[in-house]
Amino acid sequence: MEFYIRPVKAGDGAGINELRRMVGVFENILGMPSERIKQNEDIIANMDDNTHAFVAVSKNDDGSEIIIGSASLNVFPNHRKRHRATIGIFVHKDFHGKGVGKKLMETLLELADNWLMLVRVELAVYVENESAIKLYKKFGFEVEGIMKKAIIRNGTHIDEYLMARVK
């Protein structure tokens, strides 16, 4: 399976929206099944210089692009926090375990380390999302804490790990 990573662009909202509402994806991110394409297009249109967003793209049989993953790195705007950023990643359910998340993480951390000179990269992940936690640990992230009942998912409250990689 071939795919490539590129910066997000205007018009990607529909593909990102499809991923964010996908069963097998939205349960592990802060997505909602009722999310609208316009919400995602507005996010793209309103990104500032502190937001660095990428998509993983593959080709359909007809040669058209399909977005199979998305990732962003958000640098804190406060001058006293500019050495820090948060990240978020999600991948199409049919492409889990195929290196898409790994490649997106490599892209974010290469930017963080070699261009933005960040010291601390943070994320939050649901405690039962074992595959994501495994990926993050491979890249040097460590669990720093747990937020009890942090997220509502499928009618119940679940816990969330706070993880970070500090250089």
mmCIF file of N, CA and C in Angstrom, residues 53-152:
data_model
loop_
_atom_site.group_PDB
_atom_site.id
_atom_site.type_symbol
_atom_site.label_atom_id
_atom_site.label_comp_id
_atom_site.label_asym_id
_atom_site.label_seq_id
_atom_site.Cartn_x
_atom_site.Cartn_y
_atom_site.Cartn_z
ATOM 1 N N ALA A 53 -0.451 21.182 10.313
ATOM 2 C CA ALA A 53 -1.324 20.042 10.078
ATOM 3 C C ALA A 53 -0.942 19.321 8.790
ATOM 4 N N PHE A 54 -1.043 18.002 8.844
ATOM 5 C CA PHE A 54 -0.690 17.142 7.722
ATOM 6 C C PHE A 54 -1.780 16.102 7.509
ATOM 7 N N VAL A 55 -1.831 15.575 6.309
ATOM 8 C CA VAL A 55 -2.691 14.440 6.011
ATOM 9 C C VAL A 55 -1.868 13.350 5.334
ATOM 10 N N ALA A 56 -2.287 12.109 5.574
ATOM 11 C CA ALA A 56 -1.749 10.963 4.845
ATOM 12 C C ALA A 56 -2.730 10.684 3.722
ATOM 13 N N VAL A 57 -2.207 10.547 2.516
ATOM 14 C CA VAL A 57 -3.053 10.419 1.331
ATOM 15 C C VAL A 57 -2.668 9.166 0.554
ATOM 16 N N SER A 58 -3.689 8.439 0.121
ATOM 17 C CA SER A 58 -3.517 7.300 -0.769
ATOM 18 C C SER A 58 -4.355 7.572 -2.016
ATOM 19 N N LYS A 59 -4.312 6.676 -2.952
ATOM 20 C CA LYS A 59 -5.092 6.832 -4.187
ATOM 21 C C LYS A 59 -6.144 5.739 -4.274
ATOM 22 N N ASN A 60 -7.348 6.134 -4.692
ATOM 23 C CA ASN A 60 -8.402 5.171 -5.007
ATOM 24 C C ASN A 60 -8.070 4.486 -6.326
ATOM 25 N N ASP A 61 -8.830 3.468 -6.659
ATOM 26 C CA ASP A 61 -8.615 2.756 -7.924
ATOM 27 C C ASP A 61 -8.725 3.662 -9.134
ATOM 28 N N ASP A 62 -9.545 4.712 -9.029
ATOM 29 C CA ASP A 62 -9.718 5.638 -10.151
ATOM 30 C C ASP A 62 -8.665 6.754 -10.171
ATOM 31 N N GLY A 63 -7.704 6.687 -9.233
ATOM 32 C CA GLY A 63 -6.630 7.685 -9.187
ATOM 33 C C GLY A 63 -6.929 8.894 -8.321
ATOM 34 N N SER A 64 -8.152 9.009 -7.815
ATOM 35 C CA SER A 64 -8.476 10.139 -6.949
ATOM 36 C C SER A 64 -7.863 9.942 -5.562
ATOM 37 N N GLU A 65 -7.598 11.071 -4.910
ATOM 38 C CA GLU A 65 -7.012 11.027 -3.569
ATOM 39 C C GLU A 65 -8.040 10.600 -2.529
ATOM 40 N N ILE A 66 -7.548 9.875 -1.532
ATOM 41 C CA ILE A 66 -8.344 9.569 -0.342
ATOM 42 C C ILE A 66 -7.466 9.872 0.870
ATOM 43 N N ILE A 67 -8.011 10.661 1.785
ATOM 44 C CA ILE A 67 -7.285 10.974 3.013
ATOM 45 C C ILE A 67 -7.443 9.797 3.955
ATOM 46 N N ILE A 68 -6.305 9.207 4.369
ATOM 47 C CA ILE A 68 -6.333 8.027 5.229
ATOM 48 C C ILE A 68 -5.805 8.318 6.630
ATOM 49 N N GLY A 69 -5.373 9.538 6.869
ATOM 50 C CA GLY A 69 -4.908 9.903 8.197
ATOM 51 C C GLY A 69 -4.697 11.395 8.293
ATOM 52 N N SER A 70 -4.683 11.881 9.511
ATOM 53 C CA SER A 70 -4.496 13.301 9.756
ATOM 54 C C SER A 70 -3.717 13.477 11.053
ATOM 55 N N ALA A 71 -2.887 14.503 11.098
ATOM 56 C CA ALA A 71 -2.103 14.777 12.302
ATOM 57 C C ALA A 71 -1.820 16.266 12.379
ATOM 58 N N SER A 72 -1.756 16.757 13.592
ATOM 59 C CA SER A 72 -1.416 18.167 13.777
ATOM 60 C C SER A 72 -0.521 18.351 14.981
ATOM 61 N N LEU A 73 0.262 19.389 14.908
ATOM 62 C CA LEU A 73 1.136 19.821 15.990
ATOM 63 C C LEU A 73 0.782 21.277 16.255
ATOM 64 N N ASN A 74 0.426 21.567 17.496
ATOM 65 C CA ASN A 74 -0.015 22.913 17.869
ATOM 66 C C ASN A 74 0.920 23.490 18.917
ATOM 67 N N VAL A 75 1.711 24.469 18.513
ATOM 68 C CA VAL A 75 2.652 25.126 19.420
ATOM 69 C C VAL A 75 1.869 26.086 20.302
ATOM 70 N N PHE A 76 2.195 26.088 21.576
ATOM 71 C CA PHE A 76 1.547 27.024 22.496
ATOM 72 C C PHE A 76 1.915 28.448 22.110
ATOM 73 N N PRO A 77 0.956 29.350 22.018
ATOM 74 C CA PRO A 77 1.253 30.721 21.596
ATOM 75 C C PRO A 77 1.884 31.592 22.681
ATOM 76 N N ASN A 78 1.677 31.242 23.937
ATOM 77 C CA ASN A 78 2.241 32.030 25.033
ATOM 78 C C ASN A 78 3.767 31.954 24.978
ATOM 79 N N HIS A 79 4.429 33.090 25.075
ATOM 80 C CA HIS A 79 5.891 33.141 24.943
ATOM 81 C C HIS A 79 6.605 32.247 25.945
ATOM 82 N N ARG A 80 6.037 32.061 27.100
ATOM 83 C CA ARG A 80 6.673 31.237 28.125
ATOM 84 C C ARG A 80 6.401 29.747 27.915
ATOM 85 N N LYS A 81 5.581 29.430 26.930
ATOM 86 C CA LYS A 81 5.280 28.024 26.618
ATOM 87 C C LYS A 81 5.672 27.650 25.192
ATOM 88 N N ARG A 82 6.383 28.494 24.501
ATOM 89 C CA ARG A 82 6.673 28.250 23.088
ATOM 90 C C ARG A 82 7.627 27.088 22.848
ATOM 91 N N HIS A 83 8.154 26.517 23.893
ATOM 92 C CA HIS A 83 9.009 25.328 23.776
ATOM 93 C C HIS A 83 8.172 24.041 23.801
ATOM 94 N N ARG A 84 6.843 24.202 23.870
ATOM 95 C CA ARG A 84 5.911 23.076 23.996
ATOM 96 C C ARG A 84 4.903 23.061 22.857
ATOM 97 N N ALA A 85 4.413 21.860 22.591
ATOM 98 C CA ALA A 85 3.327 21.702 21.613
ATOM 99 C C ALA A 85 2.508 20.484 21.982
ATOM 100 N N THR A 86 1.280 20.469 21.500
ATOM 101 C CA THR A 86 0.427 19.287 21.628
ATOM 102 C C THR A 86 0.255 18.674 20.250
ATOM 103 N N ILE A 87 0.029 17.384 20.227
ATOM 104 C CA ILE A 87 -0.204 16.712 18.949
ATOM 105 C C ILE A 87 -1.482 15.880 19.012
ATOM 106 N N GLY A 88 -2.008 15.614 17.835
ATOM 107 C CA GLY A 88 -3.147 14.720 17.690
ATOM 108 C C GLY A 88 -3.030 13.988 16.373
ATOM 109 N N ILE A 89 -3.392 12.716 16.378
ATOM 110 C CA ILE A 89 -3.283 11.873 15.180
ATOM 111 C C ILE A 89 -4.511 10.970 15.122
ATOM 112 N N PHE A 90 -5.030 10.754 13.916
ATOM 113 C CA PHE A 90 -6.029 9.712 13.716
ATOM 114 C C PHE A 90 -5.873 9.135 12.321
ATOM 115 N N VAL A 91 -6.222 7.854 12.205
ATOM 116 C CA VAL A 91 -5.986 7.094 10.976
ATOM 117 C C VAL A 91 -7.260 6.325 10.606
ATOM 118 N N HIS A 92 -7.558 6.294 9.320
ATOM 119 C CA HIS A 92 -8.673 5.530 8.752
ATOM 120 C C HIS A 92 -8.646 4.106 9.318
ATOM 121 N N LYS A 93 -9.799 3.590 9.719
ATOM 122 C CA LYS A 93 -9.851 2.276 10.370
ATOM 123 C C LYS A 93 -9.296 1.152 9.502
ATOM 124 N N ASP A 94 -9.425 1.253 8.180
ATOM 125 C CA ASP A 94 -8.922 0.208 7.288
ATOM 126 C C ASP A 94 -7.405 0.269 7.095
ATOM 127 N N PHE A 95 -6.777 1.309 7.646
ATOM 128 C CA PHE A 95 -5.336 1.476 7.482
ATOM 129 C C PHE A 95 -4.592 1.406 8.810
ATOM 130 N N HIS A 96 -5.276 0.981 9.875
ATOM 131 C CA HIS A 96 -4.601 0.788 11.156
ATOM 132 C C HIS A 96 -3.553 -0.315 11.008
ATOM 133 N N GLY A 97 -2.402 -0.123 11.643
ATOM 134 C CA GLY A 97 -1.359 -1.143 11.620
ATOM 135 C C GLY A 97 -0.585 -1.231 10.325
ATOM 136 N N LYS A 98 -0.697 -0.212 9.458
ATOM 137 C CA LYS A 98 -0.018 -0.254 8.155
ATOM 138 C C LYS A 98 1.046 0.835 8.016
ATOM 139 N N GLY A 99 1.444 1.433 9.132
ATOM 140 C CA GLY A 99 2.523 2.416 9.110
ATOM 141 C C GLY A 99 2.088 3.853 8.905
ATOM 142 N N VAL A 100 0.794 4.103 8.776
ATOM 143 C CA VAL A 100 0.321 5.470 8.537
ATOM 144 C C VAL A 100 0.544 6.336 9.776
ATOM 145 N N GLY A 101 0.141 5.839 10.943
ATOM 146 C CA GLY A 101 0.356 6.589 12.189
ATOM 147 C C GLY A 101 1.833 6.825 12.453
ATOM 148 N N LYS A 102 2.648 5.823 12.185
ATOM 149 C CA LYS A 102 4.097 5.949 12.374
ATOM 150 C C LYS A 102 4.659 7.062 11.491
ATOM 151 N N LYS A 103 4.270 7.070 10.221
ATOM 152 C CA LYS A 103 4.783 8.086 9.289
ATOM 153 C C LYS A 103 4.293 9.480 9.677
ATOM 154 N N LEU A 104 3.032 9.591 10.111
ATOM 155 C CA LEU A 104 2.532 10.888 10.565
ATOM 156 C C LEU A 104 3.301 11.356 11.795
ATOM 157 N N MET A 105 3.567 10.441 12.733
ATOM 158 C CA MET A 105 4.331 10.798 13.933
ATOM 159 C C MET A 105 5.747 11.228 13.567
ATOM 160 N N GLU A 106 6.388 10.524 12.666
ATOM 161 C CA GLU A 106 7.727 10.913 12.214
ATOM 162 C C GLU A 106 7.705 12.321 11.628
ATOM 163 N N THR A 107 6.687 12.625 10.846
ATOM 164 C CA THR A 107 6.569 13.949 10.232
ATOM 165 C C THR A 107 6.435 15.034 11.292
ATOM 166 N N LEU A 108 5.572 14.809 12.271
ATOM 167 C CA LEU A 108 5.381 15.802 13.337
ATOM 168 C C LEU A 108 6.644 16.001 14.164
ATOM 169 N N LEU A 109 7.301 14.912 14.528
ATOM 170 C CA LEU A 109 8.470 15.030 15.399
ATOM 171 C C LEU A 109 9.691 15.578 14.668
ATOM 172 N N GLU A 110 9.784 15.310 13.364
ATOM 173 C CA GLU A 110 10.875 15.909 12.579
ATOM 174 C C GLU A 110 10.704 17.429 12.565
ATOM 175 N N LEU A 111 9.498 17.886 12.399
ATOM 176 C CA LEU A 111 9.205 19.318 12.447
ATOM 177 C C LEU A 111 9.483 19.880 13.836
ATOM 178 N N ALA A 112 9.011 19.185 14.863
ATOM 179 C CA ALA A 112 9.196 19.634 16.242
ATOM 180 C C ALA A 112 10.677 19.742 16.602
ATOM 181 N N ASP A 113 11.461 18.747 16.211
ATOM 182 C CA ASP A 113 12.868 18.677 16.613
ATOM 183 C C ASP A 113 13.796 19.533 15.766
ATOM 184 N N ASN A 114 13.598 19.523 14.456
ATOM 185 C CA ASN A 114 14.586 20.117 13.561
ATOM 186 C C ASN A 114 14.220 21.484 13.008
ATOM 187 N N TRP A 115 12.984 21.896 13.179
ATOM 188 C CA TRP A 115 12.563 23.179 12.631
ATOM 189 C C TRP A 115 12.009 24.110 13.699
ATOM 190 N N LEU A 116 11.314 23.538 14.664
ATOM 191 C CA LEU A 116 10.717 24.373 15.712
ATOM 192 C C LEU A 116 11.520 24.334 17.009
ATOM 193 N N MET A 117 12.453 23.398 17.105
ATOM 194 C CA MET A 117 13.334 23.257 18.271
ATOM 195 C C MET A 117 12.536 23.137 19.573
ATOM 196 N N LEU A 118 11.490 22.328 19.537
ATOM 197 C CA LEU A 118 10.649 22.143 20.715
ATOM 198 C C LEU A 118 11.332 21.220 21.715
ATOM 199 N N VAL A 119 11.082 21.479 22.976
ATOM 200 C CA VAL A 119 11.644 20.678 24.058
ATOM 201 C C VAL A 119 10.635 19.632 24.524
ATOM 202 N N ARG A 120 9.373 19.992 24.486
ATOM 203 C CA ARG A 120 8.325 19.135 25.041
ATOM 204 C C ARG A 120 7.171 19.011 24.041
ATOM 205 N N VAL A 121 6.791 17.759 23.747
ATOM 206 C CA VAL A 121 5.634 17.480 22.905
ATOM 207 C C VAL A 121 4.676 16.635 23.744
ATOM 208 N N GLU A 122 3.425 17.079 23.802
ATOM 209 C CA GLU A 122 2.434 16.462 24.681
ATOM 210 C C GLU A 122 1.267 15.897 23.884
ATOM 211 N N LEU A 123 0.552 14.966 24.498
ATOM 212 C CA LEU A 123 -0.661 14.430 23.909
ATOM 213 C C LEU A 123 -1.522 13.835 25.012
ATOM 214 N N ALA A 124 -2.766 13.577 24.665
ATOM 215 C CA ALA A 124 -3.687 12.857 25.538
ATOM 216 C C ALA A 124 -4.235 11.684 24.744
ATOM 217 N N VAL A 125 -4.409 10.546 25.409
ATOM 218 C CA VAL A 125 -4.869 9.336 24.742
ATOM 219 C C VAL A 125 -5.750 8.546 25.702
ATOM 220 N N TYR A 126 -6.812 7.977 25.180
ATOM 221 C CA TYR A 126 -7.708 7.166 26.001
ATOM 222 C C TYR A 126 -6.939 5.954 26.512
ATOM 223 N N VAL A 127 -7.130 5.615 27.793
ATOM 224 C CA VAL A 127 -6.312 4.575 28.422
ATOM 225 C C VAL A 127 -6.447 3.212 27.749
ATOM 226 N N GLU A 128 -7.582 2.926 27.098
ATOM 227 C CA GLU A 128 -7.701 1.616 26.472
ATOM 228 C C GLU A 128 -7.290 1.604 25.000
ATOM 229 N N ASN A 129 -6.752 2.711 24.490
ATOM 230 C CA ASN A 129 -6.290 2.756 23.109
ATOM 231 C C ASN A 129 -4.851 2.225 23.054
ATOM 232 N N GLU A 130 -4.734 0.928 23.235
ATOM 233 C CA GLU A 130 -3.428 0.284 23.387
ATOM 234 C C GLU A 130 -2.517 0.445 22.175
ATOM 235 N N SER A 131 -3.070 0.388 20.973
ATOM 236 C CA SER A 131 -2.219 0.500 19.781
ATOM 237 C C SER A 131 -1.616 1.907 19.684
ATOM 238 N N ALA A 132 -2.401 2.934 20.012
ATOM 239 C CA ALA A 132 -1.868 4.297 19.985
ATOM 240 C C ALA A 132 -0.809 4.482 21.068
ATOM 241 N N ILE A 133 -1.066 3.970 22.264
ATOM 242 C CA ILE A 133 -0.106 4.095 23.365
ATOM 243 C C ILE A 133 1.203 3.412 22.992
ATOM 244 N N LYS A 134 1.120 2.254 22.377
ATOM 245 C CA LYS A 134 2.317 1.524 21.929
ATOM 246 C C LYS A 134 3.112 2.367 20.927
ATOM 247 N N LEU A 135 2.410 2.983 19.970
ATOM 248 C CA LEU A 135 3.077 3.846 18.987
ATOM 249 C C LEU A 135 3.779 5.007 19.686
ATOM 250 N N TYR A 136 3.076 5.679 20.578
ATOM 251 C CA TYR A 136 3.645 6.838 21.253
ATOM 252 C C TYR A 136 4.879 6.447 22.073
ATOM 253 N N LYS A 137 4.816 5.325 22.745
ATOM 254 C CA LYS A 137 5.968 4.876 23.542
ATOM 255 C C LYS A 137 7.177 4.587 22.652
ATOM 256 N N LYS A 138 6.944 4.067 21.436
ATOM 257 C CA LYS A 138 8.047 3.824 20.494
ATOM 258 C C LYS A 138 8.793 5.110 20.164
ATOM 259 N N PHE A 139 8.085 6.227 20.227
ATOM 260 C CA PHE A 139 8.688 7.527 19.915
ATOM 261 C C PHE A 139 9.142 8.273 21.162
ATOM 262 N N GLY A 140 9.205 7.571 22.290
ATOM 263 C CA GLY A 140 9.766 8.163 23.502
ATOM 264 C C GLY A 140 8.777 8.876 24.406
ATOM 265 N N PHE A 141 7.498 8.767 24.132
ATOM 266 C CA PHE A 141 6.497 9.378 25.004
ATOM 267 C C PHE A 141 6.327 8.521 26.254
ATOM 268 N N GLU A 142 6.131 9.194 27.367
ATOM 269 C CA GLU A 142 5.907 8.517 28.642
ATOM 270 C C GLU A 142 4.609 9.022 29.257
ATOM 271 N N VAL A 143 3.935 8.127 29.975
ATOM 272 C CA VAL A 143 2.729 8.519 30.697
ATOM 273 C C VAL A 143 3.153 9.389 31.873
ATOM 274 N N GLU A 144 2.591 10.583 31.946
ATOM 275 C CA GLU A 144 2.900 11.496 33.050
ATOM 276 C C GLU A 144 1.756 11.581 34.058
ATOM 277 N N GLY A 145 0.579 11.194 33.632
ATOM 278 C CA GLY A 145 -0.558 11.255 34.535
ATOM 279 C C GLY A 145 -1.788 10.655 33.906
ATOM 280 N N ILE A 146 -2.836 10.610 34.697
ATOM 281 C CA ILE A 146 -4.111 10.087 34.227
ATOM 282 C C ILE A 146 -5.205 11.045 34.672
ATOM 283 N N MET A 147 -6.106 11.315 33.754
ATOM 284 C CA MET A 147 -7.276 12.125 34.089
ATOM 285 C C MET A 147 -8.459 11.164 34.180
ATOM 286 N N LYS A 148 -8.989 11.022 35.370
ATOM 287 C CA LYS A 148 -10.119 10.124 35.606
ATOM 288 C C LYS A 148 -11.390 10.698 34.996
ATOM 289 N N LYS A 149 -12.151 9.838 34.350
ATOM 290 C CA LYS A 149 -13.443 10.199 33.761
ATOM 291 C C LYS A 149 -13.354 11.485 32.930
ATOM 292 N N ALA A 150 -12.334 11.556 32.111
ATOM 293 C CA ALA A 150 -12.038 12.769 31.344
ATOM 294 C C ALA A 150 -12.900 12.927 30.096
ATOM 295 N N ILE A 151 -13.370 11.828 29.544
ATOM 296 C CA ILE A 151 -14.040 11.849 28.249
ATOM 297 C C ILE A 151 -15.342 11.056 28.341
ATOM 298 N N ILE A 152 -16.353 11.523 27.622
ATOM 299 C CA ILE A 152 -17.586 10.757 27.481
ATOM 300 C C ILE A 152 -17.503 10.007 26.157
#
